Coordinates of N, CA and C and ligand atoms in Angstrom, one line a residue:
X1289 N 134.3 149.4 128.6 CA 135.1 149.0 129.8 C 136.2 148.0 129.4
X1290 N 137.2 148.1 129.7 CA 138.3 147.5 129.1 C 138.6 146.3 129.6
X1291 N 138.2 146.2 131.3 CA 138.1 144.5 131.6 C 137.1 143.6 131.6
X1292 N 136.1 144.5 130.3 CA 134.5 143.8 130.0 C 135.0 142.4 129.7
X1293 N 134.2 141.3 130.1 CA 134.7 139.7 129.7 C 133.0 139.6 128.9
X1294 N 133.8 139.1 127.6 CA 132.6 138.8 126.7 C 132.6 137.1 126.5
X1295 N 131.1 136.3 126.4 CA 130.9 135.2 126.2 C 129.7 135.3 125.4
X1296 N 129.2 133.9 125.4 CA 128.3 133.4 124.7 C 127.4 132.6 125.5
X1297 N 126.0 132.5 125.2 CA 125.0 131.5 126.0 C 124.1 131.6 125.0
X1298 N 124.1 130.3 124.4 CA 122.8 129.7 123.7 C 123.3 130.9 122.0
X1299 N 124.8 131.0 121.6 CA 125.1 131.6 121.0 C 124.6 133.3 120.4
X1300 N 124.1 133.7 121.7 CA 124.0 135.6 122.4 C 125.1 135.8 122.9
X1301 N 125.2 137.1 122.7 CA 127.0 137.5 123.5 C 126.8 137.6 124.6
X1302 N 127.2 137.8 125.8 CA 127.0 137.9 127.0 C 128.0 138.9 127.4
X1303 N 128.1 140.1 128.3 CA 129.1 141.0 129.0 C 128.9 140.4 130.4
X1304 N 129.9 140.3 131.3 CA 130.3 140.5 132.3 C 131.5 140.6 132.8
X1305 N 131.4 141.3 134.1 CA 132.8 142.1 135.3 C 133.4 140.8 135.4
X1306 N 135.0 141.1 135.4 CA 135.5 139.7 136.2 C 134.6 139.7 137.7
X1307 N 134.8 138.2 137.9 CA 134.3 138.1 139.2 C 132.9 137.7 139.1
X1308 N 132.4 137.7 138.2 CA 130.6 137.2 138.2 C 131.0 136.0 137.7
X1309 N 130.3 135.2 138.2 CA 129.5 133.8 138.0 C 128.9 133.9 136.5
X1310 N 129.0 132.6 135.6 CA 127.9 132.6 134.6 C 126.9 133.0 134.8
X1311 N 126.2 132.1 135.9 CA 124.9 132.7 136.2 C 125.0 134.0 136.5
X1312 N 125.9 134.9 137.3 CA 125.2 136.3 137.7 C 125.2 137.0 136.3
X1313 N 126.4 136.6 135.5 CA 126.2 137.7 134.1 C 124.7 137.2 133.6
X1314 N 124.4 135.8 133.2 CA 122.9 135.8 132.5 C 122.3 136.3 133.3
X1315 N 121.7 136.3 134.7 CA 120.9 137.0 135.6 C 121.1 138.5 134.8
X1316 N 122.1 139.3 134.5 CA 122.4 140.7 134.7 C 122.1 141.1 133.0
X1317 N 122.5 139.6 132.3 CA 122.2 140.0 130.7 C 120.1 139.4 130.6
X1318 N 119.5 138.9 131.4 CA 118.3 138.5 131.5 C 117.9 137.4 130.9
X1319 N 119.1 136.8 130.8 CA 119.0 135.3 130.4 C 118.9 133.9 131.4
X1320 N 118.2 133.7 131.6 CA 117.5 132.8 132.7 C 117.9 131.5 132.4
X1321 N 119.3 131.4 133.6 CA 119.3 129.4 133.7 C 118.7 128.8 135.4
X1322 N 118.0 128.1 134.6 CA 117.5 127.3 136.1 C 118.3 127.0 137.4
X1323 N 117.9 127.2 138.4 CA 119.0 127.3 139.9 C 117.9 126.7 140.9
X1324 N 118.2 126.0 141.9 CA 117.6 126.0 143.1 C 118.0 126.2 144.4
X1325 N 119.4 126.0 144.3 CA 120.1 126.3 145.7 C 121.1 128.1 145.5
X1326 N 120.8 128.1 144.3 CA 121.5 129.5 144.3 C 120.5 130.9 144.4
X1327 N 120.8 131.6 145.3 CA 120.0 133.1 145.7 C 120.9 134.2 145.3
X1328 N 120.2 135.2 144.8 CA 121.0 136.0 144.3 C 121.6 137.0 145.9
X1329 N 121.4 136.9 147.0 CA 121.9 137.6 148.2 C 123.5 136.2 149.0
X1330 N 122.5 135.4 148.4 CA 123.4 134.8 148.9 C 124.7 134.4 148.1
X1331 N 125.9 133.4 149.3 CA 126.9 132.8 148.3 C 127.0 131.5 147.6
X1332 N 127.7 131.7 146.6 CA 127.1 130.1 145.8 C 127.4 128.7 146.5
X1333 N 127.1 127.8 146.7 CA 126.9 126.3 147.3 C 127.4 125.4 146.6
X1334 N 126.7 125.9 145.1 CA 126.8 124.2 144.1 C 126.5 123.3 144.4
X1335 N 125.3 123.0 145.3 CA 124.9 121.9 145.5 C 123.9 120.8 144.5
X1336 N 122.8 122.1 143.9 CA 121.6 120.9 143.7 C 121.9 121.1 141.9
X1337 N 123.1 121.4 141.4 CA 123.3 121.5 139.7 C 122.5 121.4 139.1
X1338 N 121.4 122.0 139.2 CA 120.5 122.3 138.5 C 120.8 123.3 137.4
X1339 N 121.1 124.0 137.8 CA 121.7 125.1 136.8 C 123.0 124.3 135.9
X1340 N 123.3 123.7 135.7 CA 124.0 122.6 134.9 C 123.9 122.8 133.9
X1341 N 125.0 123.7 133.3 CA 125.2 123.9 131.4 C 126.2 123.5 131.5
X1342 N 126.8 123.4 129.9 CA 127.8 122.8 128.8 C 129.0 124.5 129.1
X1343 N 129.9 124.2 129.6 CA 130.6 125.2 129.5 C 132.1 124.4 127.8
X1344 N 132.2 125.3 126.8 CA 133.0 124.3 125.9 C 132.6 123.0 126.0
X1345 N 131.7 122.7 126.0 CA 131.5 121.3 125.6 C 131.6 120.3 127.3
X1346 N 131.6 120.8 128.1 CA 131.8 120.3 129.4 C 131.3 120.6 130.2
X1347 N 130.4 119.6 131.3 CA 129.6 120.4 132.3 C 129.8 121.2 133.5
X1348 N 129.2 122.0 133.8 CA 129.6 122.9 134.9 C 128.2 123.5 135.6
X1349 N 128.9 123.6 137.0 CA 127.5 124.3 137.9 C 127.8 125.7 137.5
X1350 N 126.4 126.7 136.8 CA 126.6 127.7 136.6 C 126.8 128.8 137.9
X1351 N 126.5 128.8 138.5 CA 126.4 129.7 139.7 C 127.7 129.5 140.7
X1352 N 128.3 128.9 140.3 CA 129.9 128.8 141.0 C 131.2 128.7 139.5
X1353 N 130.6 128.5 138.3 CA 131.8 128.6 137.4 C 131.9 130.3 136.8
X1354 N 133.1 130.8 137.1 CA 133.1 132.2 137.0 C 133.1 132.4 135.2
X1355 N 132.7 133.5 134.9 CA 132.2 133.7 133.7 C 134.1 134.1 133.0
X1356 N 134.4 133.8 131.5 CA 135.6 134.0 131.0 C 135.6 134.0 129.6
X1357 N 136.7 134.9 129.6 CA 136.8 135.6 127.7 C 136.1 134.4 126.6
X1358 N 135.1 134.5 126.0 CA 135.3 133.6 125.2 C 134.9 132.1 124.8
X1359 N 134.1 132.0 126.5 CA 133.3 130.6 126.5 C 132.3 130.4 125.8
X1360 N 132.2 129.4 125.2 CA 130.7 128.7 125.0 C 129.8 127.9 125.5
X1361 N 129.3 129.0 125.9 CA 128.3 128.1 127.2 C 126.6 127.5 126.5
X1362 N 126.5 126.1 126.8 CA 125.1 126.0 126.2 C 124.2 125.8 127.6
X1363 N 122.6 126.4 127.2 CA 121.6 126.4 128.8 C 120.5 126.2 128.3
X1364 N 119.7 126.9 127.6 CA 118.3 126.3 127.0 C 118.4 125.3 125.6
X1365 N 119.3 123.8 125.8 CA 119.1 123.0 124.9 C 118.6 121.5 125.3
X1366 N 118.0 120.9 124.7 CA 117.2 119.8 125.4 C 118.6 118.8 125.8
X1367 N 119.9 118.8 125.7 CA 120.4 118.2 126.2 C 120.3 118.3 127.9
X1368 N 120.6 119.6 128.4 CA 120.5 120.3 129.4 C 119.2 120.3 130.2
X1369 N 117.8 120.5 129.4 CA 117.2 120.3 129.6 C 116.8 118.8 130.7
X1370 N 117.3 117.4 130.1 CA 116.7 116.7 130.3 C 117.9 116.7 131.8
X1371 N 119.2 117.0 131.5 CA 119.9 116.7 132.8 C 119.3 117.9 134.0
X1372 N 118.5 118.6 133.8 CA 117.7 119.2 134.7 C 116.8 118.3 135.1
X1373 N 115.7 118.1 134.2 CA 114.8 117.0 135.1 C 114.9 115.9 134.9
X1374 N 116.2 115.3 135.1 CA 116.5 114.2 135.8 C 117.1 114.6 137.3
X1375 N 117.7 115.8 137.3 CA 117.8 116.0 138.8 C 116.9 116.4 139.7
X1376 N 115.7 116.9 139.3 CA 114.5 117.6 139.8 C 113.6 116.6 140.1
X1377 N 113.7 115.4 139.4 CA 112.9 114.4 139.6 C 113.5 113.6 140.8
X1378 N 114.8 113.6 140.8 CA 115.5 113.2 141.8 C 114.7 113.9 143.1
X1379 N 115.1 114.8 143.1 CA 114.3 115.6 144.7 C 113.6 115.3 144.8
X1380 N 112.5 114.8 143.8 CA 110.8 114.7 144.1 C 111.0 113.5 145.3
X1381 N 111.5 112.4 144.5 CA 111.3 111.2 144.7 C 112.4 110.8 146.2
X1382 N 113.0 111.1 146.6 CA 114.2 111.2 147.9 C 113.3 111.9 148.9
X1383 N 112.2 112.7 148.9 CA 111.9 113.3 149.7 C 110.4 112.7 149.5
X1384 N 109.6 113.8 150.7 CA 108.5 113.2 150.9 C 107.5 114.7 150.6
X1385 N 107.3 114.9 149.3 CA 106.8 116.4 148.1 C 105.1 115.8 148.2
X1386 N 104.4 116.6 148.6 CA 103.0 116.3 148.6 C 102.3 117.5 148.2
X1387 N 102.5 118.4 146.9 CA 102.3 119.8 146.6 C 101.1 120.0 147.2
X1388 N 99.7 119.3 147.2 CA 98.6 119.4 147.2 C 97.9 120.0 148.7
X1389 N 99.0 119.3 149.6 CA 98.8 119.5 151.1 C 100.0 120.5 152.0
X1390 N 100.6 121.1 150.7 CA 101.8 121.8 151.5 C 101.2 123.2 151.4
X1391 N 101.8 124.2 152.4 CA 101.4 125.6 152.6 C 102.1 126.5 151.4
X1392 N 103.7 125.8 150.9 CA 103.8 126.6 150.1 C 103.5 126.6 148.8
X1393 N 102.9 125.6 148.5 CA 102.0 125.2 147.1 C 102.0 126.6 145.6
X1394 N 102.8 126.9 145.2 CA 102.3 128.0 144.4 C 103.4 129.2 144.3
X1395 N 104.3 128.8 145.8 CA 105.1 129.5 146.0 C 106.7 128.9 146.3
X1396 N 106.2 127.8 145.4 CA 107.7 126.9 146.1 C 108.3 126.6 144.7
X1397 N 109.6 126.7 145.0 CA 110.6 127.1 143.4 C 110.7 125.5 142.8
X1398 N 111.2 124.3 143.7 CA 110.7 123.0 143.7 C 109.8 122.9 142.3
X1399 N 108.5 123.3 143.4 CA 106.9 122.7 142.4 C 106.9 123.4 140.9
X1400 N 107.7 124.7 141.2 CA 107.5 125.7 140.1 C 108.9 125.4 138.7
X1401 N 109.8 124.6 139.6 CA 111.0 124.2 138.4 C 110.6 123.2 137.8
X1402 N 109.6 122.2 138.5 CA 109.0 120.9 138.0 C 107.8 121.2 136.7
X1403 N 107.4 122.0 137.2 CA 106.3 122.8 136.1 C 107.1 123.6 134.9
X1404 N 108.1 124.4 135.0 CA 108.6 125.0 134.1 C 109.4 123.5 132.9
X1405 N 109.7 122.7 133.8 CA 110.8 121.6 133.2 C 109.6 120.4 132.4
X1406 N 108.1 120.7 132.8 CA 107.2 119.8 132.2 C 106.9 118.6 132.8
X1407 N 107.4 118.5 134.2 CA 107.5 117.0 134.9 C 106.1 117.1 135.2
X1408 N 105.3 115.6 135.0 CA 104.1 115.6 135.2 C 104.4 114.6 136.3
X1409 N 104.8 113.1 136.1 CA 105.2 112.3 137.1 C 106.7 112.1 137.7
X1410 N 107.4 111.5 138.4 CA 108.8 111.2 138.4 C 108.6 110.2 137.8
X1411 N 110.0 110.1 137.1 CA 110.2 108.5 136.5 C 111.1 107.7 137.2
X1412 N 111.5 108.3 138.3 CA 112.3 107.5 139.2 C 111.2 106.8 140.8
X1413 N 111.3 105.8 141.4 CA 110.7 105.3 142.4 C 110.7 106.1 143.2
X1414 N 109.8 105.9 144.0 CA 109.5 107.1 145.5 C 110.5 106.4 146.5
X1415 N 111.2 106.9 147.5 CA 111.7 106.7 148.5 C 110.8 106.4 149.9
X1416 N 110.2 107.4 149.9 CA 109.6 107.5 151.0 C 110.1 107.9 152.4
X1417 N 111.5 108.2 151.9 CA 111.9 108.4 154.0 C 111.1 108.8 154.4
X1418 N 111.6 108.3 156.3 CA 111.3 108.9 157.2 C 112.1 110.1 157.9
X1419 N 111.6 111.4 157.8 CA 112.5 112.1 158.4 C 111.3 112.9 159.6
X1420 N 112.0 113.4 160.5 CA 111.6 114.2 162.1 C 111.5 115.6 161.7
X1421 N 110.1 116.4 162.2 CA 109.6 117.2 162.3 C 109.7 118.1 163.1
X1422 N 110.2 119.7 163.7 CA 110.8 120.3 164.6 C 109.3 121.6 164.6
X1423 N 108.8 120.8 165.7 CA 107.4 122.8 165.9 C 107.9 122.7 167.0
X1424 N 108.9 123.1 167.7 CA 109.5 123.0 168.9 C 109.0 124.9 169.4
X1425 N 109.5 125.5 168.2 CA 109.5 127.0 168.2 C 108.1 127.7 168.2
X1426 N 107.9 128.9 168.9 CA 106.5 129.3 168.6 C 106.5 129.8 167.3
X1427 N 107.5 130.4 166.4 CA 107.1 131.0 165.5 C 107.7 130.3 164.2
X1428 N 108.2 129.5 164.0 CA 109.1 128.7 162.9 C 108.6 126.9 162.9
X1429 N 108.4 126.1 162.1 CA 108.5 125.0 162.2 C 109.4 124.4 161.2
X1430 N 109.8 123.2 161.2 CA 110.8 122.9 160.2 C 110.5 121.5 160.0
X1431 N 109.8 121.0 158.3 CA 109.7 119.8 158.2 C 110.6 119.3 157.3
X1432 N 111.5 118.2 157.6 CA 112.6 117.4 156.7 C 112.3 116.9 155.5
X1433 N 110.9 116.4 155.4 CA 110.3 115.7 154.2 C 110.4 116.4 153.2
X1434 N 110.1 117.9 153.3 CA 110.4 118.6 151.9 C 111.5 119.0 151.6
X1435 N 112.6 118.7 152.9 CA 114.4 120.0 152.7 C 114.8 118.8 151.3
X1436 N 115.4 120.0 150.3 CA 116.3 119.3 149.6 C 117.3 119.5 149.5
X1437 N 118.0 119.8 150.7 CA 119.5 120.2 151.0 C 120.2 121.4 150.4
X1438 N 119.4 122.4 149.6 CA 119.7 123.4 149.5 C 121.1 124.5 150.1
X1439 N 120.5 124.3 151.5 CA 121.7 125.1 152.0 C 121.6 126.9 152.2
X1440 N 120.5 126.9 152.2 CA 120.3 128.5 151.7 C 119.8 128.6 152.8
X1441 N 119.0 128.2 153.8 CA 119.3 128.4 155.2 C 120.3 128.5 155.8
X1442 N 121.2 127.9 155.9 CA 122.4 127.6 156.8 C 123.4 129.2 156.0
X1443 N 123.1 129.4 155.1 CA 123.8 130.6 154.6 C 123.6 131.6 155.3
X1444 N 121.7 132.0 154.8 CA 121.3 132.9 155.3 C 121.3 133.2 156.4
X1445 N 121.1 132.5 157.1 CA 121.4 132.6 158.8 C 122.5 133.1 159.0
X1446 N 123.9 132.4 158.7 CA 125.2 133.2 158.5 C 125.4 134.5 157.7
X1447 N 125.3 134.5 156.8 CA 125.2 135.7 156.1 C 124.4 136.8 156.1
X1448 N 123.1 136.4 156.5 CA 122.5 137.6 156.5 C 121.7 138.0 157.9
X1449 N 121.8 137.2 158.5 CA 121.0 137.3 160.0 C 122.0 137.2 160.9
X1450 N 123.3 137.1 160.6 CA 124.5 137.0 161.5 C 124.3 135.9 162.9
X1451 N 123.4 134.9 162.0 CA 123.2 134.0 163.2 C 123.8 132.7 162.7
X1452 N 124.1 131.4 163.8 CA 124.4 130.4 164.1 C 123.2 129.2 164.5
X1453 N 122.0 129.2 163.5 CA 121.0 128.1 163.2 C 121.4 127.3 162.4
X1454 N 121.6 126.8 161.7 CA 121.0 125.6 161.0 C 122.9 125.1 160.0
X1455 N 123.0 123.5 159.9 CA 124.0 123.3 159.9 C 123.4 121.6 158.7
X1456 N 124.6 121.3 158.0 CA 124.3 119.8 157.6 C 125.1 119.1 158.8
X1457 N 124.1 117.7 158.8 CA 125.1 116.4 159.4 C 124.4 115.2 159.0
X1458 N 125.0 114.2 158.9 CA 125.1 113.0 158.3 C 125.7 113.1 156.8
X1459 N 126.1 111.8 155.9 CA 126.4 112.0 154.5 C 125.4 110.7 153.7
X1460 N 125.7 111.6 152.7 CA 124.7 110.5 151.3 C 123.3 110.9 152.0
X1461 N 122.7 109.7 151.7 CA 121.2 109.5 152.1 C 120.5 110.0 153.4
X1462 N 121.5 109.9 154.7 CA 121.2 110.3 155.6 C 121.6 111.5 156.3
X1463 N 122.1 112.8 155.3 CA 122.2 113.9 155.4 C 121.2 114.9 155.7
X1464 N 121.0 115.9 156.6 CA 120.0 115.9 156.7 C 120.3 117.8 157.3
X1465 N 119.7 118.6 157.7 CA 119.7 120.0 158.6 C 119.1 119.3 159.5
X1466 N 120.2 119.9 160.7 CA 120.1 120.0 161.8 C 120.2 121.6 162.7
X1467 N 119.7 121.6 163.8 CA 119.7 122.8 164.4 C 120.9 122.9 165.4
X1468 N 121.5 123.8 165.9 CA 122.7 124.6 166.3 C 121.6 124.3 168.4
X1469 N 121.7 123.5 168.6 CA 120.7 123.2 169.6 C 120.7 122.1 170.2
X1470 N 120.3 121.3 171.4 CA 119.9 119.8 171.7 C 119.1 120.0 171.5
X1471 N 117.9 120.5 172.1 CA 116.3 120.0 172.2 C 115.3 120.8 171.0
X1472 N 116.3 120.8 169.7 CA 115.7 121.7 169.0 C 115.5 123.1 168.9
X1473 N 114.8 123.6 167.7 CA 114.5 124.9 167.0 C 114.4 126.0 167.9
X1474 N 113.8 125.4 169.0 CA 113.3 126.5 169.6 C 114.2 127.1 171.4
X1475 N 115.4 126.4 170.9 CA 116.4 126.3 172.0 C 117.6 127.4 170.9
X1476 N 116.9 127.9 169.4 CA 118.0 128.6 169.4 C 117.8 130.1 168.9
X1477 N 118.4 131.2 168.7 CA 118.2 132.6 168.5 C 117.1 132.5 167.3
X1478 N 116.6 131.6 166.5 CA 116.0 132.2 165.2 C 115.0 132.6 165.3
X1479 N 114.5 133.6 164.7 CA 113.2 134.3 165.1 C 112.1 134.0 163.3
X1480 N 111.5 134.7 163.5 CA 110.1 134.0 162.6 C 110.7 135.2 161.2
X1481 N 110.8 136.5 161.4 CA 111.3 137.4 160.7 C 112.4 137.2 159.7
X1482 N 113.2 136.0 160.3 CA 114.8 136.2 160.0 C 115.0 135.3 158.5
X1483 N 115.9 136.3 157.7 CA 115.8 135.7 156.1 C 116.2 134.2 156.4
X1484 N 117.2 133.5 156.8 CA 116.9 131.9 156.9 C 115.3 131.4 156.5
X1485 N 114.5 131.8 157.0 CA 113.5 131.3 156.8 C 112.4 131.9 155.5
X1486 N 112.8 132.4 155.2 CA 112.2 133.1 153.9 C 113.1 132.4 152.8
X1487 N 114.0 132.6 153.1 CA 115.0 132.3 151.6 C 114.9 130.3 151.6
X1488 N 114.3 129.9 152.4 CA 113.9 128.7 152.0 C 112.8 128.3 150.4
X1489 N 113.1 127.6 149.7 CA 112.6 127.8 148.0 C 111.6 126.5 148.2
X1490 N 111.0 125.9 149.3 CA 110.4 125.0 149.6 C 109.2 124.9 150.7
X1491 N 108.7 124.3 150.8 CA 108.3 124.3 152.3 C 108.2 123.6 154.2
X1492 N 110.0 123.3 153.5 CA 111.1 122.6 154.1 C 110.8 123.6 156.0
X1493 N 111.1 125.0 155.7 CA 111.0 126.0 156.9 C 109.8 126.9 156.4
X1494 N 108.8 126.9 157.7 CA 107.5 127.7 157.3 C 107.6 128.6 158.5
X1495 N 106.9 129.5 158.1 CA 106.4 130.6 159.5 C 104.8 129.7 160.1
X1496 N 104.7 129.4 161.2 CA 103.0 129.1 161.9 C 102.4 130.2 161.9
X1497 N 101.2 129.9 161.3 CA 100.0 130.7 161.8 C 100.2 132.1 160.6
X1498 N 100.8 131.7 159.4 CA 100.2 132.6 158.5 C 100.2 132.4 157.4
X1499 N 99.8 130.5 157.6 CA 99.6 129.8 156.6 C 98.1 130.5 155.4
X1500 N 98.0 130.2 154.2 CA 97.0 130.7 153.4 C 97.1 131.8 153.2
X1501 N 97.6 132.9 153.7 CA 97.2 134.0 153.7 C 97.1 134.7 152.4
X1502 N 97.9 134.2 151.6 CA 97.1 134.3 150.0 C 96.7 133.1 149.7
X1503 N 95.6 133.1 148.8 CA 95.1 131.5 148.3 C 95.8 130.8 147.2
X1504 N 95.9 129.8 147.7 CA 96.5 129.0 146.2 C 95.6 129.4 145.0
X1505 N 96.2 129.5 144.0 CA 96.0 130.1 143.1 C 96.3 131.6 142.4
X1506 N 96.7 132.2 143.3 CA 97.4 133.6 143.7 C 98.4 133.7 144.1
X1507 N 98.9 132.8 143.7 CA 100.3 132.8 144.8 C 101.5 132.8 143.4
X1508 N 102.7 133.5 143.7 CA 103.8 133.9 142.5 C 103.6 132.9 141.4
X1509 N 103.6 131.8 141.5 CA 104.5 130.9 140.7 C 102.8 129.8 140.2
X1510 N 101.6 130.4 140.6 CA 100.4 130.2 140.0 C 100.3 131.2 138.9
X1511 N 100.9 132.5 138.7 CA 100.8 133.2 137.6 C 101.9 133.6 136.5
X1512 N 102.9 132.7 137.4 CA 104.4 133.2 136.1 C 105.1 132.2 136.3
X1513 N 105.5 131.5 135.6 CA 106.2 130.6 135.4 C 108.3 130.8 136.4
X1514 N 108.8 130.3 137.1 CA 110.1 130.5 137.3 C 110.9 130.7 136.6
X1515 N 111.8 132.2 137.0 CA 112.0 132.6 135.9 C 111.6 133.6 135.5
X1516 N 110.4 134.3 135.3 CA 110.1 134.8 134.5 C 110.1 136.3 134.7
X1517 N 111.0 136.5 136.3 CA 111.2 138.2 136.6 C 112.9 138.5 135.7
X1518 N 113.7 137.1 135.5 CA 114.8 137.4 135.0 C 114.7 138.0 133.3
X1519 N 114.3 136.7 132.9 CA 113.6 136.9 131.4 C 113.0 138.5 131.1
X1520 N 111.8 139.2 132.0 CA 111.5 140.6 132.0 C 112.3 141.4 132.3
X1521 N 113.3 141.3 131.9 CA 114.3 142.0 132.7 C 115.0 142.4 131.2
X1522 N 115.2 140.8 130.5 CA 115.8 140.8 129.2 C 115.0 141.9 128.2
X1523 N 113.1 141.5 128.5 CA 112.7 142.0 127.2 C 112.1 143.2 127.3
X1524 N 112.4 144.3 129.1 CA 112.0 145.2 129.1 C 113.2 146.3 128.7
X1525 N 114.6 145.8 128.8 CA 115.8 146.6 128.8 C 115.8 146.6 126.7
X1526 N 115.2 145.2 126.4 CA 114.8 145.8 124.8 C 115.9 144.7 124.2
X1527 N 117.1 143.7 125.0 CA 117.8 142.8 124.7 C 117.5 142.3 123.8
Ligands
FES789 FE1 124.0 126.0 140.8 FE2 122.4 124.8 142.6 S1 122.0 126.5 141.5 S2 124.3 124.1 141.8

């Protein structure tokens, strides 16, 4: 294909269509860089730079820098590495992360990037906010302690549910999702079904009442490491 754009990651060639993201070419070549606010349905945010490689020698959010003739892009190098969990440790610690007592324990990309990245403690102080809790709704609840600003609600809602839930407000520290509502969650169209609440990578937005229903221990990211459907992707195509 003539307007194939060829690159490099971790010095492998990479192909991709103008118009893909670094990340979507390594997603498409099965080379896996770490993301937390980026969904492959959804549009890119750039918020939580996790996915943070070396583009030429210079940093860039992979999932919003478009892929081009010729770059050198670096992703699995322990420079990179540590500027990942130093940001991941960040989340831990700004928020109020209790894996042990959360529903999505096993299934939360959070716990499971912390695990892939080797974080055993934060090396940064706990915060401790206080943030407000929304079971206003019969079928949805929404706890702040775990949101790490993601943004992939407020998308999905938009983009894929064609709905008007969930919004940021305040800045810095006291930024926070808010609902499209006065009296709360349950004052507005979102239903328990609707991807908003699935595409949450945390256990920030839960469904009530179908907590456990697989047991910890069985749950995705107790048996595969994050990541690890992109990677099979690489080593079943024979890359
Ligand atoms: Fe790229 Fe969050 S995944 S900034």
């Amino acid at each position: 294909m003539s307007d194939e754009i060829k690159f490099s990651i971790d010095g492998v060639e990479i192909k991709a269509i103008p118009g893909q993201t670094i990340l979507q070419a390594a997603d498409a070549a099965g080379v896996y860089i770490p993301r937390l606010c980026a969904h492959r349905q959804l549009s890119p945010h750039g918020s939580c730079r996790v996915c943070t490689v070396k583009v030429n020698g210079r940093p860039q959010a992979a999932c919003t820098q478009p892929a081009a003739p010729g770059i050198i892009v670096e992703n699995n190098t322990d420079e990179m590495k540590a500027v990942r969990t130093s940001i991941v440790d960040m989340l831990f610690v700004e928020g109020n992360h209790f894996c042990m007592f959360c529903e999505k324990s096993g299934n939360c990309e959070l716990q499971a990037m912390a695990y892939r990245l080797g974080i055993a403690a934060p090396q940064h102080e706990y915060l401790f906010p206080s943030r407000p809790l929304d079971a206003s709704h019969p079928e949805v609840f929404i706890d702040r302690n775990r949101c790490i600003l993601c943004g992939r609600c407020v998308r999905a809602a938009k983009e894929l549910d064609n709905k008007n839930v969930f919004q940021f407000v305040g800045r810095g520290i006291h930024k926070h999702i808010a609902v499209n509502a006065e009296h709360g969650l349950s004052e507005t169209d979102l239903a328990g079904v609707d991807r908003a609440v699935s595409a949450c990578p945390v256990g920030a937005i839960l469904r009530k009442r179908v907590g456990y229903s697989i047991p910890v221990g069985e749950r995705l990211y107790d048996k595969q490491p994050i990541g690890s459907d992109i990677e099979a992707d690489r080593s079943s195509a024979g890359k």
